[in-house]
Short mmCIF file of C-alpha atoms in Angstrom, two decimals:
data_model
loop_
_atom_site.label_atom_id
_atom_site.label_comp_id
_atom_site.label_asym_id
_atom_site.label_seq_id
_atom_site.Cartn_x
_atom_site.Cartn_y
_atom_site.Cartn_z
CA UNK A 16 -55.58 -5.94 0.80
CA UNK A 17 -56.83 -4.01 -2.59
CA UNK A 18 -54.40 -4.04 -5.62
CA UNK A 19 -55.68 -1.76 -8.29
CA UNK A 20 -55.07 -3.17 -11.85
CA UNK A 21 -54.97 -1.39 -14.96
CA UNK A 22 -56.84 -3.59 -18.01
CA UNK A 23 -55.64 -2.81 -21.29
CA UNK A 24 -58.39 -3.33 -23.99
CA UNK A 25 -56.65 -4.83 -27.10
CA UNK A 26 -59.33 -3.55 -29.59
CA UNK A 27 -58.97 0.12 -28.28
CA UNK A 28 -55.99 0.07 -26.47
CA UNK A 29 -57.97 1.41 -23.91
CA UNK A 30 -57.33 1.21 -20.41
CA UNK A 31 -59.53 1.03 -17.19
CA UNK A 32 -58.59 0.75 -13.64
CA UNK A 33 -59.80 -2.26 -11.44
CA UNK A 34 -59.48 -2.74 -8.07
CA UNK A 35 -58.47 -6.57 -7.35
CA UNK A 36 -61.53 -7.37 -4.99
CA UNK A 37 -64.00 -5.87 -7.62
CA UNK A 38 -62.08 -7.93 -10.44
CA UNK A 39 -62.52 -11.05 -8.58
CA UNK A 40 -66.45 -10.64 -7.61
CA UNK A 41 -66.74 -9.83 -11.45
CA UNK A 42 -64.82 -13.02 -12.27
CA UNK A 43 -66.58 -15.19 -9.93
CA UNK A 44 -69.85 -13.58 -10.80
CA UNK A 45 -68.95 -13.94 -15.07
CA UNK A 46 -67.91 -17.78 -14.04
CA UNK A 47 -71.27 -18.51 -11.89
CA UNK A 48 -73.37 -17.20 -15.17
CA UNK A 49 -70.86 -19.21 -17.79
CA UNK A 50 -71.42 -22.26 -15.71
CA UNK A 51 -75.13 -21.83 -14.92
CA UNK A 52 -75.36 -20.76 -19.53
CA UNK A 53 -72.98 -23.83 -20.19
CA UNK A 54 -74.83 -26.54 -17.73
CA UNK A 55 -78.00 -26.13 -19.86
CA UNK A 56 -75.96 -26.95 -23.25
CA UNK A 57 -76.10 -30.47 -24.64
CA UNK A 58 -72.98 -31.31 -24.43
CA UNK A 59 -71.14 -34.38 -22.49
CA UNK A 60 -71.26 -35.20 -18.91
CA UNK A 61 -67.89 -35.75 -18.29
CA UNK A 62 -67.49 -31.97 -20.35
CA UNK A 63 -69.60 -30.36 -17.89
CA UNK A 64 -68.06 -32.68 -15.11
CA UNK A 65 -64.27 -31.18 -16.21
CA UNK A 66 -65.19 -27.63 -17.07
CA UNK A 67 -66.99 -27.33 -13.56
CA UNK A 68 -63.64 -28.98 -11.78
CA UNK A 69 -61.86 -25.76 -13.67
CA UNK A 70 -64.17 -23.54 -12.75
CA UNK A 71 -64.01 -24.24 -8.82
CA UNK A 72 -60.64 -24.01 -9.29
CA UNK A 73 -60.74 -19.95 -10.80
CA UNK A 74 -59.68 -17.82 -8.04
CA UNK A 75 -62.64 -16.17 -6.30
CA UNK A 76 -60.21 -13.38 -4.32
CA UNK A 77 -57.41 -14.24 -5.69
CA UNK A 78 -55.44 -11.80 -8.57
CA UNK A 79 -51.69 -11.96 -8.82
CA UNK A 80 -50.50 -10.64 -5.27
CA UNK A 81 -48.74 -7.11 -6.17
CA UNK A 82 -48.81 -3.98 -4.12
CA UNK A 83 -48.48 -1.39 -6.89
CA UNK A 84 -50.66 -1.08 -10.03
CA UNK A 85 -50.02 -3.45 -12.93
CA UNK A 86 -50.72 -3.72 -16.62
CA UNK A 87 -52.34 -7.42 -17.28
CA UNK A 88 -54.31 -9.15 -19.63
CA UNK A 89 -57.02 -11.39 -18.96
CA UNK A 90 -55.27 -14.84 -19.40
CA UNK A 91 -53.79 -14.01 -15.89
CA UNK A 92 -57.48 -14.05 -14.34
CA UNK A 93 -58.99 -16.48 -16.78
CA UNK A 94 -57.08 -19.30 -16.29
CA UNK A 95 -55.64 -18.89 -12.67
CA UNK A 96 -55.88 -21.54 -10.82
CA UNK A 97 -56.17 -20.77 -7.01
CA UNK A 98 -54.55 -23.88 -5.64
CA UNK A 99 -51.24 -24.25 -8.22
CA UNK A 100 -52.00 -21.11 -10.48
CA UNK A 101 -52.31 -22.97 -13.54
CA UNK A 102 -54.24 -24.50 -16.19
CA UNK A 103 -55.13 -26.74 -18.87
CA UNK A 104 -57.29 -24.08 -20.78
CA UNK A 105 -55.80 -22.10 -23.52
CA UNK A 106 -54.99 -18.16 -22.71
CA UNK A 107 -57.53 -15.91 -23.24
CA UNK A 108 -56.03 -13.42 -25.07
CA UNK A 109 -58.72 -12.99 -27.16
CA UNK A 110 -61.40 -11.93 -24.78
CA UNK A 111 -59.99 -8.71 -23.15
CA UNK A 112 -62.73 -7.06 -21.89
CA UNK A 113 -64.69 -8.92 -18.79
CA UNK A 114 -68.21 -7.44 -20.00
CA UNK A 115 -67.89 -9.44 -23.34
CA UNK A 116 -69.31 -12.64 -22.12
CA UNK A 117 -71.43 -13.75 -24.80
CA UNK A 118 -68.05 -13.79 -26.62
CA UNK A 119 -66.03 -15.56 -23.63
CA UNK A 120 -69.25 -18.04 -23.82
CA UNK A 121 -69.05 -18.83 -27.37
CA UNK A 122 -65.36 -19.39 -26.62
CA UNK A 123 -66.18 -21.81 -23.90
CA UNK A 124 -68.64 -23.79 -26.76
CA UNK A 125 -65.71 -23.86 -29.09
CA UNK A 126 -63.69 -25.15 -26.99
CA UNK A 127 -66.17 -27.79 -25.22
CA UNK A 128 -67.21 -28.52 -28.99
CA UNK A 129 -70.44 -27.10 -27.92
CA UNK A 130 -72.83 -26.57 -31.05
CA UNK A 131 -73.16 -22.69 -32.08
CA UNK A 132 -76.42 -22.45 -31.66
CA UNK A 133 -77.46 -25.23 -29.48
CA UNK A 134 -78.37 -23.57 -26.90
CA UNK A 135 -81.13 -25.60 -24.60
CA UNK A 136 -84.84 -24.61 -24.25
CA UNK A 137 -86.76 -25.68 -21.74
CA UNK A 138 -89.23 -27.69 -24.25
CA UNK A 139 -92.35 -25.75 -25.29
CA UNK A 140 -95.18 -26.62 -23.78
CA UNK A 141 -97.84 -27.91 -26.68
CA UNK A 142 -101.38 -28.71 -26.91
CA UNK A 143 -101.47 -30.69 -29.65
CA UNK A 144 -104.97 -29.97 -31.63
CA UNK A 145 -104.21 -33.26 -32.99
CA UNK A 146 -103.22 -35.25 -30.61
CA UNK A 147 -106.41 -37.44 -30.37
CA UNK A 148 -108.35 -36.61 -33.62
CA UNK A 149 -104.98 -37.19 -35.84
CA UNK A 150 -103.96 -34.60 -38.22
CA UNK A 151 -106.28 -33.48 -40.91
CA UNK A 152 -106.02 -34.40 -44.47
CA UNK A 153 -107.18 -33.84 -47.05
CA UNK A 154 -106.30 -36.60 -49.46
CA UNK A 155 -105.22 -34.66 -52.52
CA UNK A 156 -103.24 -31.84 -50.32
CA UNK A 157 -101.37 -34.28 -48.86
CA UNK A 158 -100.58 -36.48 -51.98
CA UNK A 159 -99.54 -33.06 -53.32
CA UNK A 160 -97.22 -32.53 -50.65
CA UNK A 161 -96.14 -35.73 -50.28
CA UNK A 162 -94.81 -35.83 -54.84
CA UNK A 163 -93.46 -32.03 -54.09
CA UNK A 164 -90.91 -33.59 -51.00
CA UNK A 165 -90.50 -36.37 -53.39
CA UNK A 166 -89.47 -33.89 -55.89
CA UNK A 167 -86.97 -32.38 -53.73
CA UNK A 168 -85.14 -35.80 -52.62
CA UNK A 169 -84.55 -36.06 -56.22
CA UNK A 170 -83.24 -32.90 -56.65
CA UNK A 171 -80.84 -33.42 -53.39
CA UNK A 172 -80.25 -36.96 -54.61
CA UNK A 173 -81.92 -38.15 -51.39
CA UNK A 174 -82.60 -42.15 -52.43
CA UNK A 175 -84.72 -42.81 -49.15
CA UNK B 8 -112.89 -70.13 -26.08
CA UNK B 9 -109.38 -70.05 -26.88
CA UNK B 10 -108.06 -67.04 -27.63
CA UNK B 11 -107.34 -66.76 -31.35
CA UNK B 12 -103.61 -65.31 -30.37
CA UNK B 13 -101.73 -64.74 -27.27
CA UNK B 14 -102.47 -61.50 -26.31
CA UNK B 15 -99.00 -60.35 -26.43
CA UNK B 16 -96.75 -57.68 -28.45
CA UNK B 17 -96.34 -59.01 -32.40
CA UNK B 18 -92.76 -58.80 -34.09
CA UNK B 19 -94.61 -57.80 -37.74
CA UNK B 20 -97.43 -58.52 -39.61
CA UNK B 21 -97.58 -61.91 -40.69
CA UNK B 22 -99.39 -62.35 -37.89
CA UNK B 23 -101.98 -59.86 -38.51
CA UNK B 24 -103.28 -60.96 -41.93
CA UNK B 25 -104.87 -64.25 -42.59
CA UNK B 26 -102.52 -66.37 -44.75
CA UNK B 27 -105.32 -68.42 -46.03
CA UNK B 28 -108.56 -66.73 -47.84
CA UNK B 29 -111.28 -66.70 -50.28
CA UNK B 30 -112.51 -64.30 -52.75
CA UNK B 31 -115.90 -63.96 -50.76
CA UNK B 32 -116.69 -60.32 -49.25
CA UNK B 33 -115.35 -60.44 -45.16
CA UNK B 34 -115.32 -57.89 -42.72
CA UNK B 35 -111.78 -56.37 -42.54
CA UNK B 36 -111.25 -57.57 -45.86
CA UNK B 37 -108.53 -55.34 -47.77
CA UNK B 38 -109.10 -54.42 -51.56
CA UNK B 39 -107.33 -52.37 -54.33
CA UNK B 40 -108.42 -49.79 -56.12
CA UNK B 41 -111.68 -48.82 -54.96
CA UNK B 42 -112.57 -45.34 -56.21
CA UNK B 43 -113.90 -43.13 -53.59
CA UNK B 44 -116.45 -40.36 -54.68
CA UNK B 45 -114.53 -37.44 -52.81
CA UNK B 46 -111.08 -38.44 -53.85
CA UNK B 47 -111.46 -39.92 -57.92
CA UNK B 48 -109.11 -42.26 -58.35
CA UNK B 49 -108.26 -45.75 -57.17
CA UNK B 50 -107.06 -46.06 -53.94
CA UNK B 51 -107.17 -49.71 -51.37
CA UNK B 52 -110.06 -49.88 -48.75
CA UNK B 53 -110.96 -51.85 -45.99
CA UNK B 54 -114.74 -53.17 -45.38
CA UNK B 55 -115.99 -52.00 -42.13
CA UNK B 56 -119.53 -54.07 -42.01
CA UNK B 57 -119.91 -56.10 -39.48
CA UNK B 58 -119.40 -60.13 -40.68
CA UNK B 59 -123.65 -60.32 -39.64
CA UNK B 60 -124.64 -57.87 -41.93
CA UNK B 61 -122.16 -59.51 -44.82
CA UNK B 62 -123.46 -63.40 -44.11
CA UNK B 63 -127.30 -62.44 -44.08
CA UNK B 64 -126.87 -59.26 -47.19
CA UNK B 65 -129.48 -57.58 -45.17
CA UNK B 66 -129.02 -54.70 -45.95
CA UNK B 67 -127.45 -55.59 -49.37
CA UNK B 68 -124.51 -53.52 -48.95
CA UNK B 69 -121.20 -52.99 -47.44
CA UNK B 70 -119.12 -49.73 -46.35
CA UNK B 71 -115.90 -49.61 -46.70
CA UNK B 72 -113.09 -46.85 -45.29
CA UNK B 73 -109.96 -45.29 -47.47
CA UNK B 74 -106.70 -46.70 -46.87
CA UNK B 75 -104.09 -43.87 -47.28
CA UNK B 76 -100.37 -44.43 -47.34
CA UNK B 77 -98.45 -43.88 -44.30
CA UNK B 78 -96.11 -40.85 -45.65
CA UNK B 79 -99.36 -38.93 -45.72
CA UNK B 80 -99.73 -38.95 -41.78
CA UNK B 81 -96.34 -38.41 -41.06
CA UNK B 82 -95.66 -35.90 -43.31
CA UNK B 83 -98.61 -34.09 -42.78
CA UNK B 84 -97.52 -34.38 -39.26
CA UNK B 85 -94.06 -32.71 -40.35
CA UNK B 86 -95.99 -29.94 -41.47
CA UNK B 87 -98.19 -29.20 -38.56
CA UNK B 88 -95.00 -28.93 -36.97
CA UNK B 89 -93.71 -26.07 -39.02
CA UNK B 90 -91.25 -27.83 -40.04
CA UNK B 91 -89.42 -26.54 -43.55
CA UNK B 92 -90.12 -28.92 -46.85
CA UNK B 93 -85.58 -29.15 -46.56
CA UNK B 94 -86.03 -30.25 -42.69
CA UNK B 95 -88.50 -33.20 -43.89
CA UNK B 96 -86.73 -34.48 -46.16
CA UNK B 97 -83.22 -34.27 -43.86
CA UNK B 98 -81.74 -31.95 -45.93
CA UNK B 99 -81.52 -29.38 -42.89
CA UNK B 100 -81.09 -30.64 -39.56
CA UNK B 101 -84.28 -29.96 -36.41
CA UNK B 102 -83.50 -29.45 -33.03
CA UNK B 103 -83.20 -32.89 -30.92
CA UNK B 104 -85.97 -32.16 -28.97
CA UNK B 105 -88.28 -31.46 -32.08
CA UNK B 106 -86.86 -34.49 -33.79
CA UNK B 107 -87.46 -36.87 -30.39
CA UNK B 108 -91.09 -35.10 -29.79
CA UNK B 109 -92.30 -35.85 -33.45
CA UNK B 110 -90.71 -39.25 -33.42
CA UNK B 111 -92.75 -40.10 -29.93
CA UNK B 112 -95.58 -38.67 -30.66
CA UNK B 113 -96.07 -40.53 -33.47
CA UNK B 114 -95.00 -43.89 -32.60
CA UNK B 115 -97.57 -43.60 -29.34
CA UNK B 116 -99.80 -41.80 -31.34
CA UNK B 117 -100.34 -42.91 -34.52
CA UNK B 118 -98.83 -46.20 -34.92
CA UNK B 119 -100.13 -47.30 -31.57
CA UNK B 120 -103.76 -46.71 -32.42
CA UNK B 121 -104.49 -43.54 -30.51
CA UNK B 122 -105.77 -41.20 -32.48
CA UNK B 123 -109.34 -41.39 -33.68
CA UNK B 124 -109.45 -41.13 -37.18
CA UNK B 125 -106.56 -43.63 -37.88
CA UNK B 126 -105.56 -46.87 -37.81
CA UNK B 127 -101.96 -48.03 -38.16
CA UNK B 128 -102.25 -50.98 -40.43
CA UNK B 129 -98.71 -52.76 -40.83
CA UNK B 130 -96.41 -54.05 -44.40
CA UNK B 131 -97.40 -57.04 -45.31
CA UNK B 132 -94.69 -57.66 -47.97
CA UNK B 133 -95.87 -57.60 -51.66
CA UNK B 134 -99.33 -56.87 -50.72
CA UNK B 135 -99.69 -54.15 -48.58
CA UNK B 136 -97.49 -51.07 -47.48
CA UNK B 137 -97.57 -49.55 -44.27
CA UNK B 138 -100.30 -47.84 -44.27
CA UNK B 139 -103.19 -45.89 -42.15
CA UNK B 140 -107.39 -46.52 -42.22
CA UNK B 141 -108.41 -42.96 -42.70
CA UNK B 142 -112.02 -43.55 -40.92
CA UNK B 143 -113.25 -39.75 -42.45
CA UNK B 144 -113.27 -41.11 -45.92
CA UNK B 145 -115.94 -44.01 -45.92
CA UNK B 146 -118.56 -45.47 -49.16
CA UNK B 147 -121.10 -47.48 -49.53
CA UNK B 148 -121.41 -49.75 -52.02
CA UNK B 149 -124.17 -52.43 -53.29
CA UNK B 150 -122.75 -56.17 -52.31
CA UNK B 151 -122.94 -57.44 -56.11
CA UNK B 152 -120.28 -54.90 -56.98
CA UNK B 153 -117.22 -56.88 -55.09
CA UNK B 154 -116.89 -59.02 -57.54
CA UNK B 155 -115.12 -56.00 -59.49
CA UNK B 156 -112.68 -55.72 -56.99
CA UNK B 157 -109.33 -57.67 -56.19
CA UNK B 158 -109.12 -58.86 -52.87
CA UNK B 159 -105.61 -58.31 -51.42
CA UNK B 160 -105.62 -59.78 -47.66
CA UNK B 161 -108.09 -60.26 -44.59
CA UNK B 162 -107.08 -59.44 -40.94
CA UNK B 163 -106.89 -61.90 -38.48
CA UNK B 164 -109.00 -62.01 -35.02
CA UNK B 165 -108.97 -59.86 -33.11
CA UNK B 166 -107.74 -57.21 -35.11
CA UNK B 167 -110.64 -57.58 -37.61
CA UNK B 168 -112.92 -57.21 -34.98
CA UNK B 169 -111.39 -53.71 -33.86
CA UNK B 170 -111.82 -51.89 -36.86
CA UNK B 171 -115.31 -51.95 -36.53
CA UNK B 172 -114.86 -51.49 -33.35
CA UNK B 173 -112.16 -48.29 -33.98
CA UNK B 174 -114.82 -46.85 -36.99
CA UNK B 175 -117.79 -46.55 -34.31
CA UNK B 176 -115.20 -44.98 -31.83
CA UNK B 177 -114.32 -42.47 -34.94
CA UNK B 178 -117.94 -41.80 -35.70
CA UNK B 179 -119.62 -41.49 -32.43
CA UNK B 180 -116.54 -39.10 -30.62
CA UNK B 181 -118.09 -36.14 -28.86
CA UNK B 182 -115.74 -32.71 -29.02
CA UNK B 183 -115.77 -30.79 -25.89
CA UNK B 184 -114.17 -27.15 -25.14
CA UNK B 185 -110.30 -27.75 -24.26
CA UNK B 186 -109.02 -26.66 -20.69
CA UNK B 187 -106.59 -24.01 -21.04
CA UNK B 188 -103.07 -24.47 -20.67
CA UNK B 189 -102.96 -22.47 -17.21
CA UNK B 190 -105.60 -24.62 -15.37
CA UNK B 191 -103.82 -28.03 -17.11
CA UNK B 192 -100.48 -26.14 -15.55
CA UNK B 193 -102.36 -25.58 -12.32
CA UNK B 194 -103.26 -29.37 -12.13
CA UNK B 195 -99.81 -30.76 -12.96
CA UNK B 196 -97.88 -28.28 -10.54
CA UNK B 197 -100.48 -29.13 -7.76
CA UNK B 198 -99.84 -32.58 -7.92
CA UNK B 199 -95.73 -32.71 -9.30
CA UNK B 200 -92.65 -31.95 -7.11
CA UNK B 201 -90.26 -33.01 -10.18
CA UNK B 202 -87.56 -30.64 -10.83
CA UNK B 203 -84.78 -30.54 -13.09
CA UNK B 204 -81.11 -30.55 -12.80
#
């Protein structure tokens, strides 16, 4: 069975209609791509571990059962647990609209204590031109580098 | 012939320089302040002639190579990097991966002995900082001129025998074209089934 929700948007006060079923493939689809963005953040195991136990547990077809159209906010997706309907995760009242992910994601890093910024790179891949020869030098460049960073400690008070 | 150490891993340099030494010119002898030509001012050196060519002072003169502090290399490395002159000094933070790529590259690079034109020579407290041979910067001088010279510390077997042994490696390398990084990639994928998590 379809129920058709109406989704206020808090900024605009805005509202758009959603059908349940297309609500819950965009959930389950915004989940799979937080999961997938979040599992290549450096962040704890047992994080990951957790916040994947809460995600299985997001309803995939699974909206509050009503037959008529109803006004909700996103807190009644976001943190809907399919077996008891609730969670440990704070409401999500702040992230109305479901095509604001990066936002929803950032959210997810604040609350994991994820880094801003940290995001994970697959690491570059590098010929070093040095790698065998060693770097170059040439003894007075270098000295000159090495009295301006010496310069700058002292400025920072850096003692080592 | 007993081996003049165990050839196992050393804990620090005491057991790299001689404790016990003369003033007489040695191979891998250490000395302050020689002035190099191309650099003009006093800097230590290490002799690089071979202990034959010392005994017999045929030809009557020795060769020595620059000894350059260690901060050089590393920072220098730092800056090939493109790292900011506030990220070398820790003032702004690098990326984990950038700090634990420069940090193993040169530990098995550089302080392991495996680049070419340096060689990792350890503290040796109150004579010697940690320091690199720089093998580019190398002088000739006439055998009656060490006498001007204060000699600091001598390296032990075998290590006095490498750096000889390390210079001719420096001098007689051979560049060749790099492979590109596709066919490199084409090798590695051929032969890897690693994948990631």
């Amino acid at each position: 069975m379809t129920t058709e929700f109406e989704v206020i948007d808090k900024n605009t006060s805005t509202s758009s209609k959603y059908n349940s079923e297309d609500i819950s493939k965009k959930i389950a689809w915004m989940n799979a791509r937080i999961y997938e963005y979040l599992n290549k953040q450096k962040y704890s195991r047992s994080k990951r571990r957790s916040f994947g136990t809460h995600l299985s547990g997001l309803p995939e077809v699974s909206p509050p059962q009503q037959q008529e159209s109803k006004k909700v906010n996103w807190s009644d997706f976001l943190v809907f647990s399919k077996e008891t309907h609730t969670s440990s995760f704070p409401p999500f009242d702040d992230y109305p609209r479901i095509d604001e992910i990066g936002q929803i994601m950032e959210w997810y890093k604040r609350l994991l204590n994820i880094e801003v910024g940290e995001e994970y790179k697959d690491p570059e891949f590098v010929i070093d031109e040095y790698a065998v020869e060693g770097v170059s030098i040439e003894y007075k460049e270098a000295e000159a580098l090495h009295n301006r960073l010496m310069d700058l400690k002292k400025k920072y008070g850096i003692s080592s | 012939m007993a081996f003049p150490v165990e050839p196992v891993e050393v804990q620090d340099a005491s057991e790299i320089y001689k404790k016990e030494f003369d003033g007489s010119l040695d191979q891998a002898a250490i000395y302050a302040d020689f002035i190099f030509a191309c650099i003009g001012k006093p800097c230590p050196a290490i002799v690089l002639t071979p202990i034959c060519d010392i005994i017999s002072k045929s030809p009557p003169y020795f060769t020595i190579a620059q000894i350059i502090p260690i901060e050089f290399v590393f920072e220098k490395l730092l800056f090939s990097r493109k790292l900011t002159e506030e990220q070398m000094i820790g003032k702004q933070p690098i990326s984990p991966d950038e700090l634990k790529y420069i940090k193993k590259h040169f530990i098995d690079y550089y302080l392991r002995n495996r680049t070419y034109r340096y060689h990792f020579l350890p503290e040796l407290k109150g004579v010697i900082k940690n320091s690199f041979i720089d093998f580019q910067v190398v002088q000739t001088f006439n055998i009656a001129e060490i006498e001007n010279y204060k000699k600091l510390t001598v390296l032990r077997s075998p290590w006095r025998e490498a750096i000889p042994s390390r210079y001719a490696a420096y001098c007689l390398r051979i560049g060749t074209p790099e492979y590109t990084k596709d066919s490199l990639r084409t090798v590695f994928d051929n032969i890897s089934n690693l994948k990631t998590k």
